[in-house]
PDB file of C-alpha atoms in Angstrom:
ATOM      1  CA  GLY A   1     116.039  35.311  49.921  1.00 59.00           C
ATOM      2  CA  GLU A   2     114.410  38.576  49.212  1.00 68.00           C
ATOM      3  CA  ASP A   3     113.261  40.484  52.476  1.00 85.00           C
ATOM      4  CA  VAL A   4     112.372  44.000  52.943  1.00 91.00           C
ATOM      5  CA  GLU A   5     112.120  45.640  56.572  1.00 92.00           C
ATOM      6  CA  GLN A   6     110.709  48.655  57.996  1.00 94.00           C
ATOM      7  CA  SER A   7     110.286  50.186  61.446  1.00 90.00           C
ATOM      8  CA  LEU A   8     106.524  49.619  62.509  1.00 91.00           C
ATOM      9  CA  PHE A   9     105.664  52.811  63.853  1.00 95.00           C
ATOM     10  CA  LEU A  10     106.251  56.698  63.530  1.00 97.00           C
ATOM     11  CA  SER A  11     104.459  59.624  65.426  1.00 97.00           C
ATOM     12  CA  VAL A  12     105.000  63.330  64.309  1.00 97.00           C
ATOM     13  CA  ARG A  13     103.317  66.486  64.888  1.00 97.00           C
ATOM     14  CA  GLU A  14     101.210  68.212  62.328  1.00 97.00           C
ATOM     15  CA  GLY A  15     103.464  70.312  60.162  1.00 97.00           C
ATOM     16  CA  ASP A  16     106.645  68.514  60.847  1.00 97.00           C
ATOM     17  CA  SER A  17     108.419  66.270  58.553  1.00 97.00           C
ATOM     18  CA  SER A  18     108.210  62.302  58.311  1.00 97.00           C
ATOM     19  CA  VAL A  19     110.813  60.256  57.354  1.00 97.00           C
ATOM     20  CA  ILE A  20     110.241  56.325  56.900  1.00 97.00           C
ATOM     21  CA  ASN A  21     112.857  54.055  56.395  1.00 96.00           C
ATOM     22  CA  CYS A  22     113.272  50.868  54.630  1.00 95.00           C
ATOM     23  CA  THR A  23     115.917  48.241  54.061  1.00 94.00           C
ATOM     24  CA  TYR A  24     116.098  45.622  51.375  1.00 90.00           C
ATOM     25  CA  THR A  25     118.155  42.735  50.405  1.00 85.00           C
ATOM     26  CA  ASP A  26     117.720  41.858  46.695  1.00 77.00           C
ATOM     27  CA  SER A  27     120.755  43.590  44.951  1.00 70.00           C
ATOM     28  CA  SER A  28     119.159  43.215  41.594  1.00 72.00           C
ATOM     29  CA  SER A  29     116.191  45.077  42.454  1.00 63.00           C
ATOM     30  CA  THR A  30     115.591  47.777  40.000  1.00 75.00           C
ATOM     31  CA  TYR A  31     112.474  49.520  41.173  1.00 86.00           C
ATOM     32  CA  LEU A  32     111.434  50.191  44.750  1.00 90.00           C
ATOM     33  CA  TYR A  33     108.006  51.492  45.648  1.00 92.00           C
ATOM     34  CA  TRP A  34     106.046  53.375  48.188  1.00 95.00           C
ATOM     35  CA  TYR A  35     102.331  52.432  48.853  1.00 95.00           C
ATOM     36  CA  LYS A  36      99.983  54.219  51.310  1.00 95.00           C
ATOM     37  CA  GLN A  37      97.109  52.135  52.774  1.00 93.00           C
ATOM     38  CA  GLU A  38      94.339  54.192  54.840  1.00 90.00           C
ATOM     39  CA  PRO A  39      91.857  52.138  57.152  1.00 81.00           C
ATOM     40  CA  GLY A  40      89.502  50.391  55.021  1.00 73.00           C
ATOM     41  CA  ALA A  41      91.064  51.282  51.728  1.00 76.00           C
ATOM     42  CA  GLY A  42      93.112  49.483  49.167  1.00 79.00           C
ATOM     43  CA  LEU A  43      96.694  50.312  48.476  1.00 89.00           C
ATOM     44  CA  GLN A  44      97.641  53.481  46.900  1.00 90.00           C
ATOM     45  CA  LEU A  45     100.709  53.946  44.829  1.00 91.00           C
ATOM     46  CA  LEU A  46     102.686  56.908  46.121  1.00 93.00           C
ATOM     47  CA  THR A  47     105.891  57.067  44.290  1.00 93.00           C
ATOM     48  CA  TYR A  48     108.612  54.866  43.051  1.00 91.00           C
ATOM     49  CA  ILE A  49     112.171  55.051  42.155  1.00 91.00           C
ATOM     50  CA  PHE A  50     114.409  53.300  39.633  1.00 87.00           C
ATOM     51  CA  SER A  51     117.700  52.009  40.990  1.00 82.00           C
ATOM     52  CA  ASN A  52     119.847  54.355  38.576  1.00 83.00           C
ATOM     53  CA  MET A  53     118.530  57.322  40.700  1.00 85.00           C
ATOM     54  CA  ASP A  54     119.546  58.707  44.218  1.00 90.00           C
ATOM     55  CA  MET A  55     116.576  60.693  45.045  1.00 93.00           C
ATOM     56  CA  LYS A  56     113.246  61.513  43.347  1.00 93.00           C
ATOM     57  CA  GLN A  57     110.900  64.403  44.537  1.00 94.00           C
ATOM     58  CA  ASP A  58     107.279  64.523  43.985  1.00 91.00           C
ATOM     59  CA  GLN A  59     105.670  67.547  45.736  1.00 94.00           C
ATOM     60  CA  ARG A  60     105.582  66.748  49.377  1.00 96.00           C
ATOM     61  CA  LEU A  61     107.372  63.461  48.956  1.00 96.00           C
ATOM     62  CA  THR A  62     111.075  62.903  48.631  1.00 97.00           C
ATOM     63  CA  VAL A  63     112.544  59.357  48.201  1.00 96.00           C
ATOM     64  CA  LEU A  64     116.146  58.748  48.999  1.00 96.00           C
ATOM     65  CA  LEU A  65     118.010  55.528  47.570  1.00 94.00           C
ATOM     66  CA  ASN A  66     121.251  54.528  49.052  1.00 92.00           C
ATOM     67  CA  LYS A  67     122.311  51.312  46.797  1.00 89.00           C
ATOM     68  CA  LYS A  68     125.354  50.779  48.917  1.00 89.00           C
ATOM     69  CA  ASP A  69     123.577  50.116  52.058  1.00 90.00           C
ATOM     70  CA  LYS A  70     120.269  48.936  50.423  1.00 90.00           C
ATOM     71  CA  HIS A  71     118.404  51.629  52.293  1.00 93.00           C
ATOM     72  CA  LEU A  72     115.353  53.538  51.186  1.00 94.00           C
ATOM     73  CA  SER A  73     113.632  56.337  52.670  1.00 96.00           C
ATOM     74  CA  LEU A  74     110.380  58.419  52.352  1.00 97.00           C
ATOM     75  CA  ARG A  75     110.190  62.018  53.544  1.00 97.00           C
ATOM     76  CA  ILE A  76     106.791  63.600  53.739  1.00 97.00           C
ATOM     77  CA  ALA A  77     106.916  67.455  54.324  1.00 97.00           C
ATOM     78  CA  ASP A  78     104.591  69.513  56.154  1.00 97.00           C
ATOM     79  CA  THR A  79     102.940  66.033  57.215  1.00 97.00           C
ATOM     80  CA  GLN A  80      99.139  66.573  57.691  1.00 96.00           C
ATOM     81  CA  THR A  81      96.508  64.664  59.579  1.00 94.00           C
ATOM     82  CA  GLY A  82      95.341  63.297  56.402  1.00 93.00           C
ATOM     83  CA  ASP A  83      98.751  61.517  55.861  1.00 96.00           C
ATOM     84  CA  SER A  84      97.960  59.239  58.866  1.00 96.00           C
ATOM     85  CA  ALA A  85      97.845  55.702  57.329  1.00 96.00           C
ATOM     86  CA  ILE A  86     100.218  52.654  56.913  1.00 94.00           C
ATOM     87  CA  TYR A  87     103.201  53.064  54.634  1.00 97.00           C
ATOM     88  CA  PHE A  88     104.649  50.030  52.695  1.00 95.00           C
ATOM     89  CA  CYS A  89     108.030  49.986  51.036  1.00 94.00           C
ATOM     90  CA  ALA A  90     107.982  47.234  48.249  1.00 92.00           C
ATOM     91  CA  GLU A  91     110.684  45.806  45.677  1.00 89.00           C
ATOM     92  CA  GLY A  92     109.837  44.571  42.394  1.00 84.00           C
ATOM     93  CA  SER A  93     111.256  41.182  42.118  1.00 75.00           C
ATOM     94  CA  GLY A  94     112.356  39.295  38.952  1.00 70.00           C
ATOM     95  CA  ASN A  95     110.899  39.331  35.542  1.00 73.00           C
ATOM     96  CA  THR A  96     107.413  38.707  36.747  1.00 77.00           C
ATOM     97  CA  GLY A  97     107.293  42.020  38.649  1.00 81.00           C
ATOM     98  CA  LYS A  98     105.835  40.359  41.737  1.00 87.00           C
ATOM     99  CA  LEU A  99     106.220  42.791  44.888  1.00 90.00           C
ATOM    100  CA  ILE A 100     108.057  41.939  48.072  1.00 90.00           C
ATOM    101  CA  PHE A 101     106.626  44.192  50.783  1.00 93.00           C
ATOM    102  CA  GLY A 102     107.831  45.248  54.013  1.00 93.00           C
ATOM    103  CA  GLN A 103     105.579  44.854  57.004  1.00 92.00           C
ATOM    104  CA  GLY A 104     104.572  48.476  56.844  1.00 94.00           C
ATOM    105  CA  THR A 105     105.159  51.698  59.119  1.00 96.00           C
ATOM    106  CA  THR A 106     102.140  53.295  60.545  1.00 96.00           C
ATOM    107  CA  LEU A 107     102.463  57.010  60.735  1.00 97.00           C
ATOM    108  CA  GLN A 108     100.659  58.844  63.419  1.00 97.00           C
ATOM    109  CA  VAL A 109     100.014  62.426  62.908  1.00 97.00           C
ATOM    110  CA  LYS A 110      99.235  64.529  65.983  1.00 95.00           C
ATOM    111  CA  PRO A 111      97.288  67.805  65.638  1.00 90.00           C
TER     112      PRO A 111
ATOM    113  CA  GLY B   1      85.612  50.178  34.786  1.00 53.00           C
ATOM    114  CA  ALA B   2      88.173  52.671  36.220  1.00 78.00           C
ATOM    115  CA  GLY B   3      89.814  50.418  38.526  1.00 91.00           C
ATOM    116  CA  VAL B   4      90.540  46.880  39.997  1.00 94.00           C
ATOM    117  CA  SER B   5      87.450  45.445  41.570  1.00 94.00           C
ATOM    118  CA  GLN B   6      86.962  42.544  43.908  1.00 96.00           C
ATOM    119  CA  SER B   7      84.242  40.652  45.258  1.00 96.00           C
ATOM    120  CA  PRO B   8      82.892  39.931  47.814  1.00 97.00           C
ATOM    121  CA  SER B   9      84.438  42.743  49.956  1.00 95.00           C
ATOM    122  CA  ASN B  10      83.664  40.559  52.879  1.00 96.00           C
ATOM    123  CA  LYS B  11      83.227  36.970  53.462  1.00 97.00           C
ATOM    124  CA  VAL B  12      82.662  34.827  56.597  1.00 98.00           C
ATOM    125  CA  THR B  13      82.718  31.209  56.348  1.00 97.00           C
ATOM    126  CA  GLU B  14      83.002  28.119  58.298  1.00 97.00           C
ATOM    127  CA  LYS B  15      86.279  26.024  59.023  1.00 97.00           C
ATOM    128  CA  GLY B  16      86.169  23.677  56.371  1.00 97.00           C
ATOM    129  CA  LYS B  17      84.112  25.091  53.699  1.00 97.00           C
ATOM    130  CA  ASP B  18      85.225  26.140  50.254  1.00 98.00           C
ATOM    131  CA  VAL B  19      85.412  29.888  49.295  1.00 98.00           C
ATOM    132  CA  GLU B  20      85.964  31.660  45.941  1.00 98.00           C
ATOM    133  CA  LEU B  21      87.290  35.092  45.659  1.00 98.00           C
ATOM    134  CA  ARG B  22      86.876  37.035  42.422  1.00 97.00           C
ATOM    135  CA  CYS B  23      88.971  39.787  40.814  1.00 97.00           C
ATOM    136  CA  ASP B  24      88.273  42.073  37.863  1.00 96.00           C
ATOM    137  CA  PRO B  25      91.426  43.629  36.255  1.00 95.00           C
ATOM    138  CA  ILE B  26      91.745  47.219  34.692  1.00 94.00           C
ATOM    139  CA  SER B  27      90.603  46.245  31.046  1.00 92.00           C
ATOM    140  CA  GLY B  28      93.508  45.880  28.878  1.00 91.00           C
ATOM    141  CA  HIS B  29      95.872  44.671  31.822  1.00 93.00           C
ATOM    142  CA  THR B  30      97.769  41.270  30.886  1.00 92.00           C
ATOM    143  CA  ALA B  31      99.370  40.876  34.227  1.00 93.00           C
ATOM    144  CA  LEU B  32      97.339  39.947  37.281  1.00 95.00           C
ATOM    145  CA  TYR B  33      98.564  39.223  40.872  1.00 95.00           C
ATOM    146  CA  TRP B  34      97.084  37.796  44.201  1.00 97.00           C
ATOM    147  CA  TYR B  35      98.362  38.910  47.608  1.00 97.00           C
ATOM    148  CA  ARG B  36      97.591  38.034  51.003  1.00 96.00           C
ATOM    149  CA  GLN B  37      97.561  40.522  54.041  1.00 93.00           C
ATOM    150  CA  ARG B  38      97.223  39.008  57.458  1.00 92.00           C
ATOM    151  CA  LEU B  39      96.309  41.243  60.348  1.00 88.00           C
ATOM    152  CA  GLY B  40      99.110  43.952  61.122  1.00 82.00           C
ATOM    153  CA  GLN B  41     101.553  42.190  58.452  1.00 84.00           C
ATOM    154  CA  GLY B  42     102.480  43.121  55.125  1.00 86.00           C
ATOM    155  CA  LEU B  43     101.427  41.557  51.849  1.00 92.00           C
ATOM    156  CA  GLU B  44     102.537  38.113  50.868  1.00 94.00           C
ATOM    157  CA  PHE B  45     102.925  37.366  46.904  1.00 94.00           C
ATOM    158  CA  LEU B  46     100.482  34.324  46.209  1.00 97.00           C
ATOM    159  CA  ILE B  47     100.326  33.965  42.402  1.00 95.00           C
ATOM    160  CA  TYR B  48     100.984  35.617  39.111  1.00 93.00           C
ATOM    161  CA  PHE B  49      99.039  35.367  35.818  1.00 93.00           C
ATOM    162  CA  GLN B  50     100.308  36.550  32.412  1.00 91.00           C
ATOM    163  CA  GLY B  51      97.219  36.362  30.481  1.00 89.00           C
ATOM    164  CA  ASN B  52      95.634  33.016  31.609  1.00 88.00           C
ATOM    165  CA  SER B  53      98.760  31.218  32.389  1.00 90.00           C
ATOM    166  CA  ALA B  54     100.237  31.451  35.770  1.00 88.00           C
ATOM    167  CA  PRO B  55     104.209  31.315  35.472  1.00 87.00           C
ATOM    168  CA  ASP B  56     104.769  31.949  39.128  1.00 90.00           C
ATOM    169  CA  LYS B  57     102.673  29.956  41.667  1.00 91.00           C
ATOM    170  CA  SER B  58     105.559  29.887  44.285  1.00 91.00           C
ATOM    171  CA  GLY B  59     103.360  31.947  47.001  1.00 93.00           C
ATOM    172  CA  LEU B  60     100.450  29.620  47.312  1.00 95.00           C
ATOM    173  CA  PRO B  61     100.633  28.478  50.882  1.00 93.00           C
ATOM    174  CA  SER B  62      99.283  24.804  50.255  1.00 93.00           C
ATOM    175  CA  ASP B  63      97.341  22.785  47.693  1.00 94.00           C
ATOM    176  CA  ARG B  64      94.171  24.036  49.331  1.00 97.00           C
ATOM    177  CA  PHE B  65      94.858  27.329  47.423  1.00 97.00           C
ATOM    178  CA  SER B  66      94.279  27.567  43.656  1.00 96.00           C
ATOM    179  CA  ALA B  67      93.598  30.088  41.143  1.00 96.00           C
ATOM    180  CA  GLU B  68      92.441  30.400  37.354  1.00 95.00           C
ATOM    181  CA  ARG B  69      92.100  33.235  34.959  1.00 95.00           C
ATOM    182  CA  THR B  70      89.959  33.487  31.827  1.00 88.00           C
ATOM    183  CA  GLY B  71      91.879  35.150  29.046  1.00 78.00           C
ATOM    184  CA  GLU B  72      93.113  38.719  30.126  1.00 78.00           C
ATOM    185  CA  SER B  73      90.078  39.158  32.350  1.00 91.00           C
ATOM    186  CA  VAL B  74      88.465  37.794  35.542  1.00 95.00           C
ATOM    187  CA  SER B  75      90.441  35.784  37.908  1.00 97.00           C
ATOM    188  CA  THR B  76      89.144  33.521  40.776  1.00 97.00           C
ATOM    189  CA  LEU B  77      91.134  32.646  43.782  1.00 98.00           C
ATOM    190  CA  THR B  78      89.701  29.203  45.451  1.00 98.00           C
ATOM    191  CA  ILE B  79      90.576  28.371  48.828  1.00 98.00           C
ATOM    192  CA  GLN B  80      89.378  24.662  49.692  1.00 98.00           C
ATOM    193  CA  ARG B  81      88.709  23.393  53.198  1.00 97.00           C
ATOM    194  CA  THR B  82      89.291  26.690  54.639  1.00 98.00           C
ATOM    195  CA  GLN B  83      91.190  26.936  58.108  1.00 97.00           C
ATOM    196  CA  GLN B  84      91.281  29.760  60.612  1.00 96.00           C
ATOM    197  CA  GLU B  85      94.724  30.697  59.478  1.00 95.00           C
ATOM    198  CA  ASP B  86      93.358  31.526  56.118  1.00 97.00           C
ATOM    199  CA  SER B  87      91.658  34.549  57.735  1.00 97.00           C
ATOM    200  CA  ALA B  88      93.090  37.457  56.099  1.00 97.00           C
ATOM    201  CA  VAL B  89      92.598  40.275  53.416  1.00 95.00           C
ATOM    202  CA  TYR B  90      93.185  39.114  49.896  1.00 97.00           C
ATOM    203  CA  LEU B  91      94.290  41.523  47.545  1.00 96.00           C
ATOM    204  CA  CYS B  92      94.450  41.570  43.644  1.00 96.00           C
ATOM    205  CA  ALA B  93      96.594  43.880  41.463  1.00 95.00           C
ATOM    206  CA  SER B  94      96.924  44.241  37.672  1.00 94.00           C
ATOM    207  CA  SER B  95      99.213  45.736  35.491  1.00 91.00           C
ATOM    208  CA  LEU B  96      99.498  46.602  31.806  1.00 89.00           C
ATOM    209  CA  LEU B  97     102.686  44.071  31.225  1.00 82.00           C
ATOM    210  CA  ALA B  98     104.673  42.194  33.549  1.00 78.00           C
ATOM    211  CA  GLY B  99     107.772  43.341  35.004  1.00 76.00           C
ATOM    212  CA  ARG B 100     109.238  45.108  38.041  1.00 70.00           C
ATOM    213  CA  GLN B 101     108.936  48.469  36.152  1.00 74.00           C
ATOM    214  CA  GLU B 102     105.304  48.065  35.864  1.00 81.00           C
ATOM    215  CA  THR B 103     102.990  49.873  38.103  1.00 85.00           C
ATOM    216  CA  GLN B 104     100.732  47.352  39.812  1.00 90.00           C
ATOM    217  CA  TYR B 105      97.035  48.998  40.617  1.00 91.00           C
ATOM    218  CA  PHE B 106      95.285  47.298  43.656  1.00 93.00           C
ATOM    219  CA  GLY B 107      91.897  46.350  44.346  1.00 93.00           C
ATOM    220  CA  PRO B 108      89.983  47.038  47.597  1.00 92.00           C
ATOM    221  CA  GLY B 109      90.516  43.293  48.901  1.00 94.00           C
ATOM    222  CA  THR B 110      88.109  40.783  50.111  1.00 96.00           C
ATOM    223  CA  ARG B 111      88.269  40.352  53.816  1.00 95.00           C
ATOM    224  CA  LEU B 112      87.786  36.573  54.699  1.00 98.00           C
ATOM    225  CA  LEU B 113      87.336  35.482  58.216  1.00 97.00           C
ATOM    226  CA  VAL B 114      87.315  31.892  58.810  1.00 97.00           C
ATOM    227  CA  LEU B 115      85.247  30.794  62.028  1.00 96.00           C
TER     228      LEU B 115
END
């Protein structure tokens, strides 16, 4: 079945780069997403990548996709304390578009 | 409204009671999704609506869970005879169309606590 795995915790210092990793199992996945969840807030879509792309950059965010290894990463450059949150990787599944989520990576940014 | 709204934002109930959770999608969005997020976990898909029909109910955990949608508008998720393991945040999302390429916009969620 479909499964998405993430490491649970990452701690970085302010100004450093953060790299959050994700692996997925559905080889037919065409869209992969990164969502951000802050305490008490809903999910915010950060970025997504289509499976015919290897990389996508959006300001401080860079998404890398290795289709062979089914590995997705999110790099946040110049990490700020406001980036502290839980980051979820998700794959779009089937024709319905339902999302299969990883368990989330908590990013802690130390000043 | 500008985004997806959900009500109530918090609900505390006693074990065995029924609860109704409401979702108002973004106007014009035909697809609507319900997810559940248990404490410290990722989101689990529950059910998907295209218009007012539900082609995929595969995530509903038991027959105590049901959902309906009126046209391409409001949806309600009903949990009958609530159990403590139903305690979670229930999130609703909508998208313009259905499909893995469509962006889903999430509401703030309803936090349900079953005592």
